[in-house]
């Protein structure tokens, strides 16, 4: 899933009007995504390299090394939250794309590292099995709970649940917002909310598609071997393909560029 970000004019801007109201919005300025089409006589190795680059959708913003200024944001409770720069991380989120808040965040996950380049191609699944489920990137495959991205790469699981806190998230389009994940209530439910009316769709990176596959029946088989490789790639914003024997759940991918730090 790897488009390349232009480095001419990309910026993150603080909206002073929003700051006066005790909140911060960051506008991602004109991020241009581009992949280079190879022409003429190109070696197979070069074509393969280019294909791998395009296949790493989630690597999009590894090139985005921003400085999130320690800008005070007043939370509802009156405390101040500052945001610090982090290495780019990725949230797997569930919810109505048009919602600004909701419940069920205990089912959300976090990839501290870009899972795209660390993935395994579907046609290499047998090799993954032969290695005891240990991928070349040293993550462990779980045949009862596994993930695919839009090019058919088997990904490592995110860390579930997503820890409570404040995250600066973006879809690498126009909107950057503060995502708050609340601690679990007495029933184990975790609420989430985006500030200033941003929707889940606004902060979803549409080019990145991901889905979680689990057995459709207790004790049943749910194997990547049953995935149809012709169903990939999946178009930006599209749904991931079903896999025989599996229950599928599509997740939105949010890019995390900053973490809240309480004073």
PDB file of C-alpha atoms in Angstrom:
ATOM      1  CA  UNK A   1       0.000   0.000   0.000  1.00  0.00           C
ATOM      2  CA  UNK A   2       2.763   2.535  -0.656  1.00  0.00           C
ATOM      3  CA  UNK A   3       2.099   5.731  -2.498  1.00  0.00           C
ATOM      4  CA  UNK A   4       4.824   8.376  -2.260  1.00  0.00           C
ATOM      5  CA  UNK A   5       4.147  11.760  -0.695  1.00  0.00           C
ATOM      6  CA  UNK A   6       5.423  14.838  -2.487  1.00  0.00           C
ATOM      7  CA  UNK A   7       7.837  16.842  -0.426  1.00  0.00           C
ATOM      8  CA  UNK A   8       7.123  20.187  -2.058  1.00  0.00           C
ATOM      9  CA  UNK A   9       4.669  22.214  -0.021  1.00  0.00           C
ATOM     10  CA  UNK A  10       3.355  19.543   2.308  1.00  0.00           C
ATOM     11  CA  UNK A  11       2.628  21.106   5.651  1.00  0.00           C
ATOM     12  CA  UNK A  12       0.496  20.898   8.737  1.00  0.00           C
ATOM     13  CA  UNK A  13      -1.187  24.136   9.740  1.00  0.00           C
ATOM     14  CA  UNK A  14      -2.809  25.107  13.029  1.00  0.00           C
ATOM     15  CA  UNK A  15      -6.091  26.970  12.546  1.00  0.00           C
ATOM     16  CA  UNK A  16      -5.945  29.971  14.926  1.00  0.00           C
ATOM     17  CA  UNK A  17      -9.741  30.258  15.110  1.00  0.00           C
ATOM     18  CA  UNK A  18     -10.023  26.702  16.363  1.00  0.00           C
ATOM     19  CA  UNK A  19      -7.220  27.320  18.843  1.00  0.00           C
ATOM     20  CA  UNK A  20      -9.119  30.208  20.387  1.00  0.00           C
ATOM     21  CA  UNK A  21     -12.024  27.889  21.098  1.00  0.00           C
ATOM     22  CA  UNK A  22      -9.754  25.609  23.070  1.00  0.00           C
ATOM     23  CA  UNK A  23      -9.283  22.956  20.400  1.00  0.00           C
ATOM     24  CA  UNK A  24      -6.845  22.269  17.656  1.00  0.00           C
ATOM     25  CA  UNK A  25      -7.382  21.233  14.077  1.00  0.00           C
ATOM     26  CA  UNK A  26      -4.562  20.463  11.759  1.00  0.00           C
ATOM     27  CA  UNK A  27      -5.092  20.695   8.048  1.00  0.00           C
ATOM     28  CA  UNK A  28      -2.914  18.454   5.964  1.00  0.00           C
ATOM     29  CA  UNK A  29      -1.864  20.660   3.115  1.00  0.00           C
ATOM     30  CA  UNK A  30      -2.151  19.288  -0.373  1.00  0.00           C
ATOM     31  CA  UNK A  31      -0.622  15.885   0.109  1.00  0.00           C
ATOM     32  CA  UNK A  32      -0.010  14.526  -3.347  1.00  0.00           C
ATOM     33  CA  UNK A  33       0.083  10.778  -3.746  1.00  0.00           C
ATOM     34  CA  UNK A  34       1.948   9.388  -6.682  1.00  0.00           C
ATOM     35  CA  UNK A  35       3.320   6.148  -7.958  1.00  0.00           C
ATOM     36  CA  UNK A  36       5.726   6.032 -10.860  1.00  0.00           C
ATOM     37  CA  UNK A  37       4.682   3.939 -13.844  1.00  0.00           C
ATOM     38  CA  UNK A  38       7.601   2.119 -15.335  1.00  0.00           C
ATOM     39  CA  UNK A  39       7.970   2.395 -19.112  1.00  0.00           C
ATOM     40  CA  UNK A  40      10.163   0.849 -21.746  1.00  0.00           C
ATOM     41  CA  UNK A  41      12.472  -2.027 -21.078  1.00  0.00           C
ATOM     42  CA  UNK A  42      12.550  -2.544 -17.334  1.00  0.00           C
ATOM     43  CA  UNK A  43      14.055  -5.527 -15.608  1.00  0.00           C
ATOM     44  CA  UNK A  44      11.777  -8.003 -13.859  1.00  0.00           C
ATOM     45  CA  UNK A  45      13.539  -7.207 -10.629  1.00  0.00           C
ATOM     46  CA  UNK A  46      12.784  -3.509 -10.986  1.00  0.00           C
ATOM     47  CA  UNK A  47       9.140  -4.214 -11.790  1.00  0.00           C
ATOM     48  CA  UNK A  48       8.920  -6.465  -8.753  1.00  0.00           C
ATOM     49  CA  UNK A  49      10.414  -3.773  -6.550  1.00  0.00           C
ATOM     50  CA  UNK A  50       7.971  -1.193  -7.872  1.00  0.00           C
ATOM     51  CA  UNK A  51       5.063  -3.542  -7.299  1.00  0.00           C
ATOM     52  CA  UNK A  52       6.108  -4.111  -3.695  1.00  0.00           C
ATOM     53  CA  UNK A  53       6.303  -0.361  -3.179  1.00  0.00           C
ATOM     54  CA  UNK A  54       2.788   0.129  -4.478  1.00  0.00           C
ATOM     55  CA  UNK A  55       1.558  -2.782  -2.385  1.00  0.00           C
ATOM     56  CA  UNK A  56       2.564  -1.171   0.883  1.00  0.00           C
ATOM     57  CA  UNK A  57      -0.369   1.218   1.264  1.00  0.00           C
ATOM     58  CA  UNK A  58       0.192   1.761   4.933  1.00  0.00           C
ATOM     59  CA  UNK A  59       3.741   2.960   4.266  1.00  0.00           C
ATOM     60  CA  UNK A  60       2.272   6.138   2.781  1.00  0.00           C
ATOM     61  CA  UNK A  61       3.060   8.388   5.679  1.00  0.00           C
ATOM     62  CA  UNK A  62       6.313   6.927   6.860  1.00  0.00           C
ATOM     63  CA  UNK A  63       7.678   9.832   4.839  1.00  0.00           C
ATOM     64  CA  UNK A  64       5.626  12.259   6.917  1.00  0.00           C
ATOM     65  CA  UNK A  65       7.914  13.312   9.753  1.00  0.00           C
ATOM     66  CA  UNK A  66       5.995  16.155  11.296  1.00  0.00           C
ATOM     67  CA  UNK A  67       6.692  18.348  14.229  1.00  0.00           C
ATOM     68  CA  UNK A  68       3.555  18.471  16.325  1.00  0.00           C
ATOM     69  CA  UNK A  69       4.102  21.620  18.357  1.00  0.00           C
ATOM     70  CA  UNK A  70       3.324  21.199  22.045  1.00  0.00           C
ATOM     71  CA  UNK A  71       0.087  23.043  21.527  1.00  0.00           C
ATOM     72  CA  UNK A  72      -2.325  23.084  24.480  1.00  0.00           C
ATOM     73  CA  UNK A  73      -5.717  21.539  23.850  1.00  0.00           C
ATOM     74  CA  UNK A  74      -8.327  21.900  26.565  1.00  0.00           C
ATOM     75  CA  UNK A  75     -10.182  18.678  27.228  1.00  0.00           C
ATOM     76  CA  UNK A  76     -13.785  18.605  28.360  1.00  0.00           C
ATOM     77  CA  UNK A  77     -12.699  18.187  31.954  1.00  0.00           C
ATOM     78  CA  UNK A  78     -10.631  21.372  31.844  1.00  0.00           C
ATOM     79  CA  UNK A  79      -7.232  19.654  31.841  1.00  0.00           C
ATOM     80  CA  UNK A  80      -4.664  20.397  29.187  1.00  0.00           C
ATOM     81  CA  UNK A  81      -3.437  17.908  26.634  1.00  0.00           C
ATOM     82  CA  UNK A  82      -0.269  18.364  24.637  1.00  0.00           C
ATOM     83  CA  UNK A  83       0.542  16.352  21.553  1.00  0.00           C
ATOM     84  CA  UNK A  84       3.978  14.970  20.891  1.00  0.00           C
ATOM     85  CA  UNK A  85       5.396  13.740  17.622  1.00  0.00           C
ATOM     86  CA  UNK A  86       5.627   9.967  17.228  1.00  0.00           C
ATOM     87  CA  UNK A  87       6.791   7.573  14.568  1.00  0.00           C
ATOM     88  CA  UNK A  88       3.784   6.979  12.349  1.00  0.00           C
ATOM     89  CA  UNK A  89       1.348   4.396  13.680  1.00  0.00           C
ATOM     90  CA  UNK A  90      -1.939   3.006  12.365  1.00  0.00           C
ATOM     91  CA  UNK A  91      -5.339   2.394  13.929  1.00  0.00           C
ATOM     92  CA  UNK A  92      -7.756  -0.302  12.765  1.00  0.00           C
ATOM     93  CA  UNK A  93     -11.192   1.177  13.467  1.00  0.00           C
ATOM     94  CA  UNK A  94     -14.798  -0.018  13.339  1.00  0.00           C
ATOM     95  CA  UNK A  95     -17.861   2.187  13.124  1.00  0.00           C
ATOM     96  CA  UNK A  96     -20.298   4.109  10.977  1.00  0.00           C
ATOM     97  CA  UNK A  97     -18.196   6.173   8.533  1.00  0.00           C
ATOM     98  CA  UNK A  98     -20.462   9.169   9.115  1.00  0.00           C
ATOM     99  CA  UNK A  99     -20.268   9.014  12.905  1.00  0.00           C
ATOM    100  CA  UNK A 100     -18.322  11.490  15.022  1.00  0.00           C
ATOM    101  CA  UNK A 101     -18.463   9.282  18.110  1.00  0.00           C
ATOM    102  CA  UNK A 102     -19.585   5.852  19.174  1.00  0.00           C
ATOM    103  CA  UNK A 103     -18.959   2.760  21.248  1.00  0.00           C
ATOM    104  CA  UNK A 104     -17.118  -0.492  20.619  1.00  0.00           C
ATOM    105  CA  UNK A 105     -13.574   0.889  20.623  1.00  0.00           C
ATOM    106  CA  UNK A 106     -12.532  -2.188  22.618  1.00  0.00           C
ATOM    107  CA  UNK A 107     -12.545  -3.896  19.205  1.00  0.00           C
ATOM    108  CA  UNK A 108     -10.202  -1.325  17.664  1.00  0.00           C
ATOM    109  CA  UNK A 109      -6.511  -2.064  17.266  1.00  0.00           C
ATOM    110  CA  UNK A 110      -3.149  -0.359  16.858  1.00  0.00           C
ATOM    111  CA  UNK A 111      -0.244  -1.204  14.561  1.00  0.00           C
ATOM    112  CA  UNK A 112       2.845   0.457  16.080  1.00  0.00           C
ATOM    113  CA  UNK A 113       4.712  -0.424  12.875  1.00  0.00           C
ATOM    114  CA  UNK A 114       3.519  -0.296   9.275  1.00  0.00           C
ATOM    115  CA  UNK A 115       2.165  -3.825   8.668  1.00  0.00           C
ATOM    116  CA  UNK A 116       2.200  -3.536   4.861  1.00  0.00           C
ATOM    117  CA  UNK A 117       5.919  -4.061   4.186  1.00  0.00           C
ATOM    118  CA  UNK A 118       5.953  -6.695   6.941  1.00  0.00           C
ATOM    119  CA  UNK A 119       3.191  -8.703   5.272  1.00  0.00           C
ATOM    120  CA  UNK A 120       3.267 -12.038   3.450  1.00  0.00           C
ATOM    121  CA  UNK A 121       1.813 -12.555  -0.027  1.00  0.00           C
ATOM    122  CA  UNK A 122      -1.074 -14.975  -0.334  1.00  0.00           C
ATOM    123  CA  UNK A 123       0.940 -17.112  -2.731  1.00  0.00           C
ATOM    124  CA  UNK A 124       3.562 -17.481   0.012  1.00  0.00           C
ATOM    125  CA  UNK A 125       1.082 -18.789   2.565  1.00  0.00           C
ATOM    126  CA  UNK A 126       2.363 -22.361   2.336  1.00  0.00           C
ATOM    127  CA  UNK A 127       5.872 -21.139   3.127  1.00  0.00           C
ATOM    128  CA  UNK A 128       4.429 -19.266   6.105  1.00  0.00           C
ATOM    129  CA  UNK A 129       2.829 -22.492   7.327  1.00  0.00           C
ATOM    130  CA  UNK A 130       6.048 -24.425   6.786  1.00  0.00           C
ATOM    131  CA  UNK A 131       7.885 -21.920   8.984  1.00  0.00           C
ATOM    132  CA  UNK A 132       5.524 -22.620  11.861  1.00  0.00           C
ATOM    133  CA  UNK A 133       3.559 -19.458  11.155  1.00  0.00           C
ATOM    134  CA  UNK A 134       6.532 -17.172  11.763  1.00  0.00           C
ATOM    135  CA  UNK A 135       6.759 -14.483   9.079  1.00  0.00           C
ATOM    136  CA  UNK A 136      10.081 -13.143   7.747  1.00  0.00           C
ATOM    137  CA  UNK A 137       9.396  -9.995   9.822  1.00  0.00           C
ATOM    138  CA  UNK A 138       9.175 -12.278  12.903  1.00  0.00           C
ATOM    139  CA  UNK A 139       5.495 -11.829  13.674  1.00  0.00           C
ATOM    140  CA  UNK A 140       3.364 -14.919  14.358  1.00  0.00           C
ATOM    141  CA  UNK A 141       0.447 -15.927  12.154  1.00  0.00           C
ATOM    142  CA  UNK A 142      -2.752 -17.066  13.905  1.00  0.00           C
ATOM    143  CA  UNK A 143      -4.891 -19.297  11.673  1.00  0.00           C
ATOM    144  CA  UNK A 144      -7.982 -18.535  13.785  1.00  0.00           C
ATOM    145  CA  UNK A 145      -7.631 -14.746  13.569  1.00  0.00           C
ATOM    146  CA  UNK A 146      -5.774 -13.207  10.629  1.00  0.00           C
ATOM    147  CA  UNK A 147      -5.757 -10.031   8.569  1.00  0.00           C
ATOM    148  CA  UNK A 148      -5.484  -9.074   4.895  1.00  0.00           C
ATOM    149  CA  UNK A 149      -4.787  -5.754   3.215  1.00  0.00           C
ATOM    150  CA  UNK A 150      -6.030  -4.549  -0.154  1.00  0.00           C
ATOM    151  CA  UNK A 151      -3.300  -6.146  -2.254  1.00  0.00           C
ATOM    152  CA  UNK A 152      -3.764  -9.557  -0.690  1.00  0.00           C
ATOM    153  CA  UNK A 153      -0.911  -9.358   1.791  1.00  0.00           C
ATOM    154  CA  UNK A 154      -1.397 -11.291   5.023  1.00  0.00           C
ATOM    155  CA  UNK A 155      -0.721  -8.829   7.832  1.00  0.00           C
ATOM    156  CA  UNK A 156       0.226  -9.219  11.446  1.00  0.00           C
ATOM    157  CA  UNK A 157      -2.533  -8.587  13.963  1.00  0.00           C
ATOM    158  CA  UNK A 158      -2.804  -5.117  15.476  1.00  0.00           C
ATOM    159  CA  UNK A 159      -2.687  -4.773  19.239  1.00  0.00           C
ATOM    160  CA  UNK A 160      -6.275  -5.069  20.497  1.00  0.00           C
ATOM    161  CA  UNK A 161      -7.752  -3.231  22.317  1.00  0.00           C
ATOM    162  CA  UNK A 162      -6.515   0.211  21.372  1.00  0.00           C
ATOM    163  CA  UNK A 163      -5.248   1.821  24.603  1.00  0.00           C
ATOM    164  CA  UNK A 164      -7.293   4.729  26.027  1.00  0.00           C
ATOM    165  CA  UNK A 165      -5.924   8.170  25.313  1.00  0.00           C
ATOM    166  CA  UNK A 166      -5.864  10.963  22.759  1.00  0.00           C
ATOM    167  CA  UNK A 167      -4.532  10.395  19.261  1.00  0.00           C
ATOM    168  CA  UNK A 168      -3.904  12.907  16.490  1.00  0.00           C
ATOM    169  CA  UNK A 169      -5.278  11.106  13.421  1.00  0.00           C
ATOM    170  CA  UNK A 170      -5.640  11.803   9.711  1.00  0.00           C
ATOM    171  CA  UNK A 171      -6.725  10.135   6.496  1.00  0.00           C
ATOM    172  CA  UNK A 172      -3.968  11.958   4.568  1.00  0.00           C
ATOM    173  CA  UNK A 173      -6.602  13.956   2.715  1.00  0.00           C
ATOM    174  CA  UNK A 174      -7.927  17.181   4.284  1.00  0.00           C
ATOM    175  CA  UNK A 175      -8.812  16.583   7.908  1.00  0.00           C
ATOM    176  CA  UNK A 176      -6.680  15.939  10.958  1.00  0.00           C
ATOM    177  CA  UNK A 177      -8.556  15.527  14.233  1.00  0.00           C
ATOM    178  CA  UNK A 178      -8.150  14.552  17.860  1.00  0.00           C
ATOM    179  CA  UNK A 179      -9.464  11.048  18.535  1.00  0.00           C
ATOM    180  CA  UNK A 180     -10.302  10.302  22.162  1.00  0.00           C
ATOM    181  CA  UNK A 181     -10.533   6.683  23.307  1.00  0.00           C
ATOM    182  CA  UNK A 182     -12.188   6.449  26.717  1.00  0.00           C
ATOM    183  CA  UNK A 183     -11.396   3.795  29.340  1.00  0.00           C
ATOM    184  CA  UNK A 184     -13.688   0.780  29.459  1.00  0.00           C
ATOM    185  CA  UNK A 185     -16.917   1.133  31.412  1.00  0.00           C
ATOM    186  CA  UNK A 186     -18.297  -1.460  33.830  1.00  0.00           C
ATOM    187  CA  UNK A 187     -19.455  -3.567  30.881  1.00  0.00           C
ATOM    188  CA  UNK A 188     -16.099  -3.442  29.107  1.00  0.00           C
ATOM    189  CA  UNK A 189     -17.307  -1.023  26.432  1.00  0.00           C
ATOM    190  CA  UNK A 190     -14.975   1.760  25.310  1.00  0.00           C
ATOM    191  CA  UNK A 191     -16.340   4.920  23.750  1.00  0.00           C
ATOM    192  CA  UNK A 192     -14.567   6.946  21.073  1.00  0.00           C
ATOM    193  CA  UNK A 193     -15.054  10.465  19.759  1.00  0.00           C
ATOM    194  CA  UNK A 194     -13.518  12.815  17.219  1.00  0.00           C
ATOM    195  CA  UNK A 195     -13.300  16.532  17.934  1.00  0.00           C
ATOM    196  CA  UNK A 196     -15.017  19.417  16.145  1.00  0.00           C
ATOM    197  CA  UNK A 197     -17.419  17.356  14.066  1.00  0.00           C
ATOM    198  CA  UNK A 198     -14.888  15.259  12.157  1.00  0.00           C
ATOM    199  CA  UNK A 199     -16.311  11.916  11.015  1.00  0.00           C
ATOM    200  CA  UNK A 200     -14.665   8.530  10.921  1.00  0.00           C
ATOM    201  CA  UNK A 201     -14.709   8.786   7.127  1.00  0.00           C
ATOM    202  CA  UNK A 202     -12.873  12.130   7.270  1.00  0.00           C
ATOM    203  CA  UNK A 203      -9.884  10.544   9.014  1.00  0.00           C
ATOM    204  CA  UNK A 204      -9.890   7.231   7.118  1.00  0.00           C
ATOM    205  CA  UNK A 205      -7.057   6.596   4.679  1.00  0.00           C
ATOM    206  CA  UNK A 206      -9.207   5.309   1.815  1.00  0.00           C
ATOM    207  CA  UNK A 207      -6.407   3.652  -0.139  1.00  0.00           C
ATOM    208  CA  UNK A 208      -5.708   1.348   2.780  1.00  0.00           C
ATOM    209  CA  UNK A 209      -8.200  -1.470   3.099  1.00  0.00           C
ATOM    210  CA  UNK A 210      -8.020  -4.088   5.819  1.00  0.00           C
ATOM    211  CA  UNK A 211     -10.169  -6.935   7.069  1.00  0.00           C
ATOM    212  CA  UNK A 212     -10.086  -9.440   9.891  1.00  0.00           C
ATOM    213  CA  UNK A 213     -10.943 -13.081   9.149  1.00  0.00           C
ATOM    214  CA  UNK A 214     -12.075 -15.622  11.747  1.00  0.00           C
ATOM    215  CA  UNK A 215     -13.704 -19.078  11.413  1.00  0.00           C
ATOM    216  CA  UNK A 216     -17.392 -18.904  10.509  1.00  0.00           C
ATOM    217  CA  UNK A 217     -18.140 -21.864  12.795  1.00  0.00           C
ATOM    218  CA  UNK A 218     -16.621 -23.089  16.033  1.00  0.00           C
ATOM    219  CA  UNK A 219     -13.750 -25.384  15.156  1.00  0.00           C
ATOM    220  CA  UNK A 220     -14.174 -24.600  11.462  1.00  0.00           C
ATOM    221  CA  UNK A 221     -11.399 -23.898   8.986  1.00  0.00           C
ATOM    222  CA  UNK A 222     -10.662 -20.339   7.912  1.00  0.00           C
ATOM    223  CA  UNK A 223      -7.562 -20.377   5.745  1.00  0.00           C
ATOM    224  CA  UNK A 224      -5.832 -17.792   3.533  1.00  0.00           C
ATOM    225  CA  UNK A 225      -5.449 -20.670   1.074  1.00  0.00           C
ATOM    226  CA  UNK A 226      -9.146 -20.160   0.260  1.00  0.00           C
ATOM    227  CA  UNK A 227      -8.715 -16.480  -0.598  1.00  0.00           C
ATOM    228  CA  UNK A 228      -9.138 -15.707  -4.300  1.00  0.00           C
ATOM    229  CA  UNK A 229      -6.030 -13.867  -5.406  1.00  0.00           C
ATOM    230  CA  UNK A 230      -7.920 -12.531  -8.432  1.00  0.00           C
ATOM    231  CA  UNK A 231     -10.058 -10.461  -6.029  1.00  0.00           C
ATOM    232  CA  UNK A 232      -7.098  -8.165  -5.389  1.00  0.00           C
ATOM    233  CA  UNK A 233      -6.247  -5.346  -5.468  1.00  0.00           C
ATOM    234  CA  UNK A 234      -9.259  -3.778  -3.789  1.00  0.00           C
ATOM    235  CA  UNK A 235     -10.196  -0.290  -4.961  1.00  0.00           C
ATOM    236  CA  UNK A 236      -9.759   2.633  -2.537  1.00  0.00           C
ATOM    237  CA  UNK A 237     -12.797   2.785  -0.286  1.00  0.00           C
ATOM    238  CA  UNK A 238     -13.954  -0.673  -1.396  1.00  0.00           C
ATOM    239  CA  UNK A 239     -14.832  -3.658   0.763  1.00  0.00           C
ATOM    240  CA  UNK A 240     -12.476  -6.561   1.211  1.00  0.00           C
ATOM    241  CA  UNK A 241     -13.406  -9.868  -0.475  1.00  0.00           C
ATOM    242  CA  UNK A 242     -14.981 -12.735   1.455  1.00  0.00           C
ATOM    243  CA  UNK A 243     -13.026 -15.931   2.088  1.00  0.00           C
ATOM    244  CA  UNK A 244     -14.745 -19.304   2.174  1.00  0.00           C
ATOM    245  CA  UNK A 245     -15.174 -20.619   5.707  1.00  0.00           C
ATOM    246  CA  UNK A 246     -14.476 -17.242   7.277  1.00  0.00           C
ATOM    247  CA  UNK A 247     -16.384 -14.441   8.918  1.00  0.00           C
ATOM    248  CA  UNK A 248     -15.018 -11.143   7.601  1.00  0.00           C
ATOM    249  CA  UNK A 249     -14.989  -7.775   9.314  1.00  0.00           C
ATOM    250  CA  UNK A 250     -13.789  -4.711   7.402  1.00  0.00           C
ATOM    251  CA  UNK A 251     -11.766  -2.139   9.332  1.00  0.00           C
ATOM    252  CA  UNK A 252     -10.998   1.465   8.442  1.00  0.00           C
ATOM    253  CA  UNK A 253      -7.356   2.522   8.698  1.00  0.00           C
ATOM    254  CA  UNK A 254      -6.483   5.779  10.473  1.00  0.00           C
ATOM    255  CA  UNK A 255      -3.004   7.283  10.412  1.00  0.00           C
ATOM    256  CA  UNK A 256      -1.681   8.379  13.813  1.00  0.00           C
ATOM    257  CA  UNK A 257       0.786  11.273  13.757  1.00  0.00           C
ATOM    258  CA  UNK A 258       0.721  12.413  17.380  1.00  0.00           C
ATOM    259  CA  UNK A 259      -0.090  11.219  20.890  1.00  0.00           C
ATOM    260  CA  UNK A 260      -1.658  13.197  23.705  1.00  0.00           C
ATOM    261  CA  UNK A 261       0.396  13.786  26.838  1.00  0.00           C
ATOM    262  CA  UNK A 262      -1.418  14.985  29.944  1.00  0.00           C
ATOM    263  CA  UNK A 263       0.181  17.748  32.001  1.00  0.00           C
TER     264      UNK A 263
END
